[in-house]
């Protein structure tokens, strides 16, 4: 998954929201539950979910952005409800990209995406991941 939508909050009733939502989660977490199976002592401090927005590759930000614009347009009513829901503290798009082997890395989000997300009250983030050794050696 390269671009995901994440929504969470300390008193967010995630299961109740998802019962009537068209958004399909790829991950759900609940406050007080174990954060990771291998570290059950680490507990989630909030409840939330994430869903796929784009499955384009980490080196295809332009494709991710295109998918995100379509996602925001086709899910506007659901996203408005989510953002306005009591208990939801944050809703955001997270674009995962590959950290390029460059002196300076510049990436830009087009105004169409930012306007759509902003009007809905959705944050936009960019997460960079290291270049895999397989791809680096090509």
PDB file of C-alpha atoms in Angstrom:
ATOM      1  CA  UNK A   1       0.000   0.000   0.000  1.00  0.00           C
ATOM      2  CA  UNK A   2       1.431   3.300  -0.983  1.00  0.00           C
ATOM      3  CA  UNK A   3      -1.278   5.830  -0.124  1.00  0.00           C
ATOM      4  CA  UNK A   4      -3.621   5.224   2.778  1.00  0.00           C
ATOM      5  CA  UNK A   5      -6.332   7.142   4.559  1.00  0.00           C
ATOM      6  CA  UNK A   6      -5.998   7.002   8.357  1.00  0.00           C
ATOM      7  CA  UNK A   7      -8.624   8.107  10.883  1.00  0.00           C
ATOM      8  CA  UNK A   8      -8.270   7.918  14.651  1.00  0.00           C
ATOM      9  CA  UNK A   9      -9.230   9.350  18.019  1.00  0.00           C
ATOM     10  CA  UNK A  10      -9.101   8.497  21.707  1.00  0.00           C
ATOM     11  CA  UNK A  11     -12.881   8.094  21.922  1.00  0.00           C
ATOM     12  CA  UNK A  12     -13.547   7.221  18.263  1.00  0.00           C
ATOM     13  CA  UNK A  13     -16.111   4.410  18.042  1.00  0.00           C
ATOM     14  CA  UNK A  14     -14.429   2.864  15.016  1.00  0.00           C
ATOM     15  CA  UNK A  15     -16.585  -0.286  14.784  1.00  0.00           C
ATOM     16  CA  UNK A  16     -19.805   1.731  14.954  1.00  0.00           C
ATOM     17  CA  UNK A  17     -18.623   4.006  12.129  1.00  0.00           C
ATOM     18  CA  UNK A  18     -17.446   1.147   9.908  1.00  0.00           C
ATOM     19  CA  UNK A  19     -20.753  -0.751  10.272  1.00  0.00           C
ATOM     20  CA  UNK A  20     -22.478   1.766   8.015  1.00  0.00           C
ATOM     21  CA  UNK A  21     -19.508   2.931   5.958  1.00  0.00           C
ATOM     22  CA  UNK A  22     -18.578   2.158   2.380  1.00  0.00           C
ATOM     23  CA  UNK A  23     -14.913   2.649   3.301  1.00  0.00           C
ATOM     24  CA  UNK A  24     -13.158  -0.721   3.476  1.00  0.00           C
ATOM     25  CA  UNK A  25     -10.471  -0.883   6.171  1.00  0.00           C
ATOM     26  CA  UNK A  26      -7.171  -2.690   5.707  1.00  0.00           C
ATOM     27  CA  UNK A  27      -6.383  -2.247   9.401  1.00  0.00           C
ATOM     28  CA  UNK A  28      -8.450  -1.503  12.507  1.00  0.00           C
ATOM     29  CA  UNK A  29      -7.123  -0.799  15.991  1.00  0.00           C
ATOM     30  CA  UNK A  30      -8.889  -0.170  19.262  1.00  0.00           C
ATOM     31  CA  UNK A  31      -7.826   1.758  22.335  1.00  0.00           C
ATOM     32  CA  UNK A  32      -6.431  -0.558  25.007  1.00  0.00           C
ATOM     33  CA  UNK A  33      -5.729  -3.474  22.659  1.00  0.00           C
ATOM     34  CA  UNK A  34      -2.210  -4.749  21.974  1.00  0.00           C
ATOM     35  CA  UNK A  35      -0.484  -2.612  19.371  1.00  0.00           C
ATOM     36  CA  UNK A  36       1.657  -5.499  18.061  1.00  0.00           C
ATOM     37  CA  UNK A  37       1.249  -9.242  18.517  1.00  0.00           C
ATOM     38  CA  UNK A  38       4.911  -9.675  19.449  1.00  0.00           C
ATOM     39  CA  UNK A  39       4.711  -6.905  22.093  1.00  0.00           C
ATOM     40  CA  UNK A  40       1.356  -7.351  23.852  1.00  0.00           C
ATOM     41  CA  UNK A  41       2.399  -4.967  26.636  1.00  0.00           C
ATOM     42  CA  UNK A  42       2.300  -2.042  24.145  1.00  0.00           C
ATOM     43  CA  UNK A  43      -1.299  -0.831  24.027  1.00  0.00           C
ATOM     44  CA  UNK A  44      -3.058   1.372  21.478  1.00  0.00           C
ATOM     45  CA  UNK A  45      -3.698   4.852  22.867  1.00  0.00           C
ATOM     46  CA  UNK A  46      -6.531   5.523  20.427  1.00  0.00           C
ATOM     47  CA  UNK A  47      -8.938   3.736  18.089  1.00  0.00           C
ATOM     48  CA  UNK A  48      -8.914   4.011  14.333  1.00  0.00           C
ATOM     49  CA  UNK A  49      -8.604   2.449  10.941  1.00  0.00           C
ATOM     50  CA  UNK A  50      -6.764   2.802   7.673  1.00  0.00           C
ATOM     51  CA  UNK A  51      -7.910   2.033   4.150  1.00  0.00           C
ATOM     52  CA  UNK A  52      -6.234   1.837   0.767  1.00  0.00           C
ATOM     53  CA  UNK A  53      -6.395   4.913  -1.398  1.00  0.00           C
ATOM     54  CA  UNK A  54      -3.778   3.840  -3.951  1.00  0.00           C
ATOM     55  CA  UNK A  55      -1.728   0.728  -4.560  1.00  0.00           C
ATOM     56  CA  UNK A  56       0.616   2.425  -7.006  1.00  0.00           C
ATOM     57  CA  UNK A  57       4.300   1.744  -6.432  1.00  0.00           C
ATOM     58  CA  UNK A  58       6.401   3.844  -4.046  1.00  0.00           C
ATOM     59  CA  UNK A  59       8.141   5.411  -7.052  1.00  0.00           C
ATOM     60  CA  UNK A  60       4.852   6.534  -8.646  1.00  0.00           C
ATOM     61  CA  UNK A  61       3.724   9.548  -6.621  1.00  0.00           C
ATOM     62  CA  UNK A  62       1.906  10.996  -9.640  1.00  0.00           C
ATOM     63  CA  UNK A  63      -0.215   7.824  -9.901  1.00  0.00           C
ATOM     64  CA  UNK A  64      -0.892   7.852  -6.155  1.00  0.00           C
ATOM     65  CA  UNK A  65      -2.043  11.456  -6.378  1.00  0.00           C
ATOM     66  CA  UNK A  66      -4.365  10.659  -9.285  1.00  0.00           C
ATOM     67  CA  UNK A  67      -5.887   7.760  -7.316  1.00  0.00           C
ATOM     68  CA  UNK A  68      -6.250   9.968  -4.232  1.00  0.00           C
ATOM     69  CA  UNK A  69      -8.131  12.663  -6.166  1.00  0.00           C
ATOM     70  CA  UNK A  70     -10.541  10.003  -7.484  1.00  0.00           C
ATOM     71  CA  UNK A  71     -10.906   8.532  -3.970  1.00  0.00           C
ATOM     72  CA  UNK A  72     -11.697  11.919  -2.402  1.00  0.00           C
ATOM     73  CA  UNK A  73     -14.240  12.758  -5.110  1.00  0.00           C
ATOM     74  CA  UNK A  74     -16.015   9.395  -5.011  1.00  0.00           C
ATOM     75  CA  UNK A  75     -16.133   9.200  -1.183  1.00  0.00           C
ATOM     76  CA  UNK A  76     -16.909  12.825  -0.297  1.00  0.00           C
ATOM     77  CA  UNK A  77     -20.102  12.130   1.660  1.00  0.00           C
ATOM     78  CA  UNK A  78     -18.503   9.324   3.722  1.00  0.00           C
ATOM     79  CA  UNK A  79     -15.408  11.412   4.392  1.00  0.00           C
ATOM     80  CA  UNK A  80     -17.466  14.439   5.492  1.00  0.00           C
ATOM     81  CA  UNK A  81     -19.304  12.233   7.998  1.00  0.00           C
ATOM     82  CA  UNK A  82     -16.034  10.752   9.230  1.00  0.00           C
ATOM     83  CA  UNK A  83     -14.292  14.099   9.740  1.00  0.00           C
ATOM     84  CA  UNK A  84     -17.338  15.560  11.541  1.00  0.00           C
ATOM     85  CA  UNK A  85     -17.872  12.514  13.757  1.00  0.00           C
ATOM     86  CA  UNK A  86     -17.526  13.074  17.479  1.00  0.00           C
ATOM     87  CA  UNK A  87     -14.408  11.324  18.765  1.00  0.00           C
ATOM     88  CA  UNK A  88     -12.439  11.559  15.514  1.00  0.00           C
ATOM     89  CA  UNK A  89      -9.299  13.603  16.158  1.00  0.00           C
ATOM     90  CA  UNK A  90      -7.502  13.210  12.841  1.00  0.00           C
ATOM     91  CA  UNK A  91      -8.185  12.075   9.293  1.00  0.00           C
ATOM     92  CA  UNK A  92      -5.280  12.117   6.888  1.00  0.00           C
ATOM     93  CA  UNK A  93      -3.888  10.856   3.630  1.00  0.00           C
ATOM     94  CA  UNK A  94      -0.397   9.391   3.882  1.00  0.00           C
ATOM     95  CA  UNK A  95       1.541   9.046   0.639  1.00  0.00           C
ATOM     96  CA  UNK A  96       4.364   6.531   0.885  1.00  0.00           C
ATOM     97  CA  UNK A  97       7.242   7.168  -1.482  1.00  0.00           C
ATOM     98  CA  UNK A  98      10.729   5.868  -2.014  1.00  0.00           C
ATOM     99  CA  UNK A  99      13.565   8.057  -0.747  1.00  0.00           C
ATOM    100  CA  UNK A 100      15.591   8.730  -3.868  1.00  0.00           C
ATOM    101  CA  UNK A 101      19.379   8.645  -3.943  1.00  0.00           C
ATOM    102  CA  UNK A 102      19.679  12.377  -4.555  1.00  0.00           C
ATOM    103  CA  UNK A 103      21.256  15.376  -2.884  1.00  0.00           C
ATOM    104  CA  UNK A 104      17.856  17.063  -2.597  1.00  0.00           C
ATOM    105  CA  UNK A 105      14.478  15.430  -2.946  1.00  0.00           C
ATOM    106  CA  UNK A 106      11.582  17.599  -4.054  1.00  0.00           C
ATOM    107  CA  UNK A 107       7.998  16.372  -4.320  1.00  0.00           C
ATOM    108  CA  UNK A 108       4.928  18.518  -4.878  1.00  0.00           C
ATOM    109  CA  UNK A 109       1.201  18.036  -4.343  1.00  0.00           C
ATOM    110  CA  UNK A 110      -1.064  19.673  -6.938  1.00  0.00           C
ATOM    111  CA  UNK A 111      -3.606  22.240  -5.838  1.00  0.00           C
ATOM    112  CA  UNK A 112      -6.542  20.024  -6.895  1.00  0.00           C
ATOM    113  CA  UNK A 113      -5.587  17.403  -4.301  1.00  0.00           C
ATOM    114  CA  UNK A 114      -4.878  19.974  -1.613  1.00  0.00           C
ATOM    115  CA  UNK A 115      -8.161  21.817  -2.234  1.00  0.00           C
ATOM    116  CA  UNK A 116     -10.208  18.599  -2.121  1.00  0.00           C
ATOM    117  CA  UNK A 117      -8.484  17.385   1.035  1.00  0.00           C
ATOM    118  CA  UNK A 118      -8.610  20.817   2.670  1.00  0.00           C
ATOM    119  CA  UNK A 119     -12.323  21.303   2.004  1.00  0.00           C
ATOM    120  CA  UNK A 120     -12.956  17.929   3.634  1.00  0.00           C
ATOM    121  CA  UNK A 121     -10.683  18.681   6.603  1.00  0.00           C
ATOM    122  CA  UNK A 122      -8.217  15.935   5.663  1.00  0.00           C
ATOM    123  CA  UNK A 123      -4.485  16.299   6.314  1.00  0.00           C
ATOM    124  CA  UNK A 124      -1.892  15.323   3.701  1.00  0.00           C
ATOM    125  CA  UNK A 125       1.401  13.660   4.667  1.00  0.00           C
ATOM    126  CA  UNK A 126       4.381  12.272   2.807  1.00  0.00           C
ATOM    127  CA  UNK A 127       6.346   9.361   4.265  1.00  0.00           C
ATOM    128  CA  UNK A 128       9.697   8.490   2.694  1.00  0.00           C
ATOM    129  CA  UNK A 129      11.015   4.939   2.772  1.00  0.00           C
ATOM    130  CA  UNK A 130      14.615   3.870   2.126  1.00  0.00           C
ATOM    131  CA  UNK A 131      15.472   2.590  -1.316  1.00  0.00           C
ATOM    132  CA  UNK A 132      15.499  -1.203  -1.285  1.00  0.00           C
ATOM    133  CA  UNK A 133      18.847  -2.844  -1.986  1.00  0.00           C
ATOM    134  CA  UNK A 134      17.334  -4.734  -4.963  1.00  0.00           C
ATOM    135  CA  UNK A 135      16.142  -1.544  -6.652  1.00  0.00           C
ATOM    136  CA  UNK A 136      19.330   0.384  -5.806  1.00  0.00           C
ATOM    137  CA  UNK A 137      21.528  -2.175  -7.580  1.00  0.00           C
ATOM    138  CA  UNK A 138      19.546  -2.041 -10.871  1.00  0.00           C
TER     139      UNK A 138
END
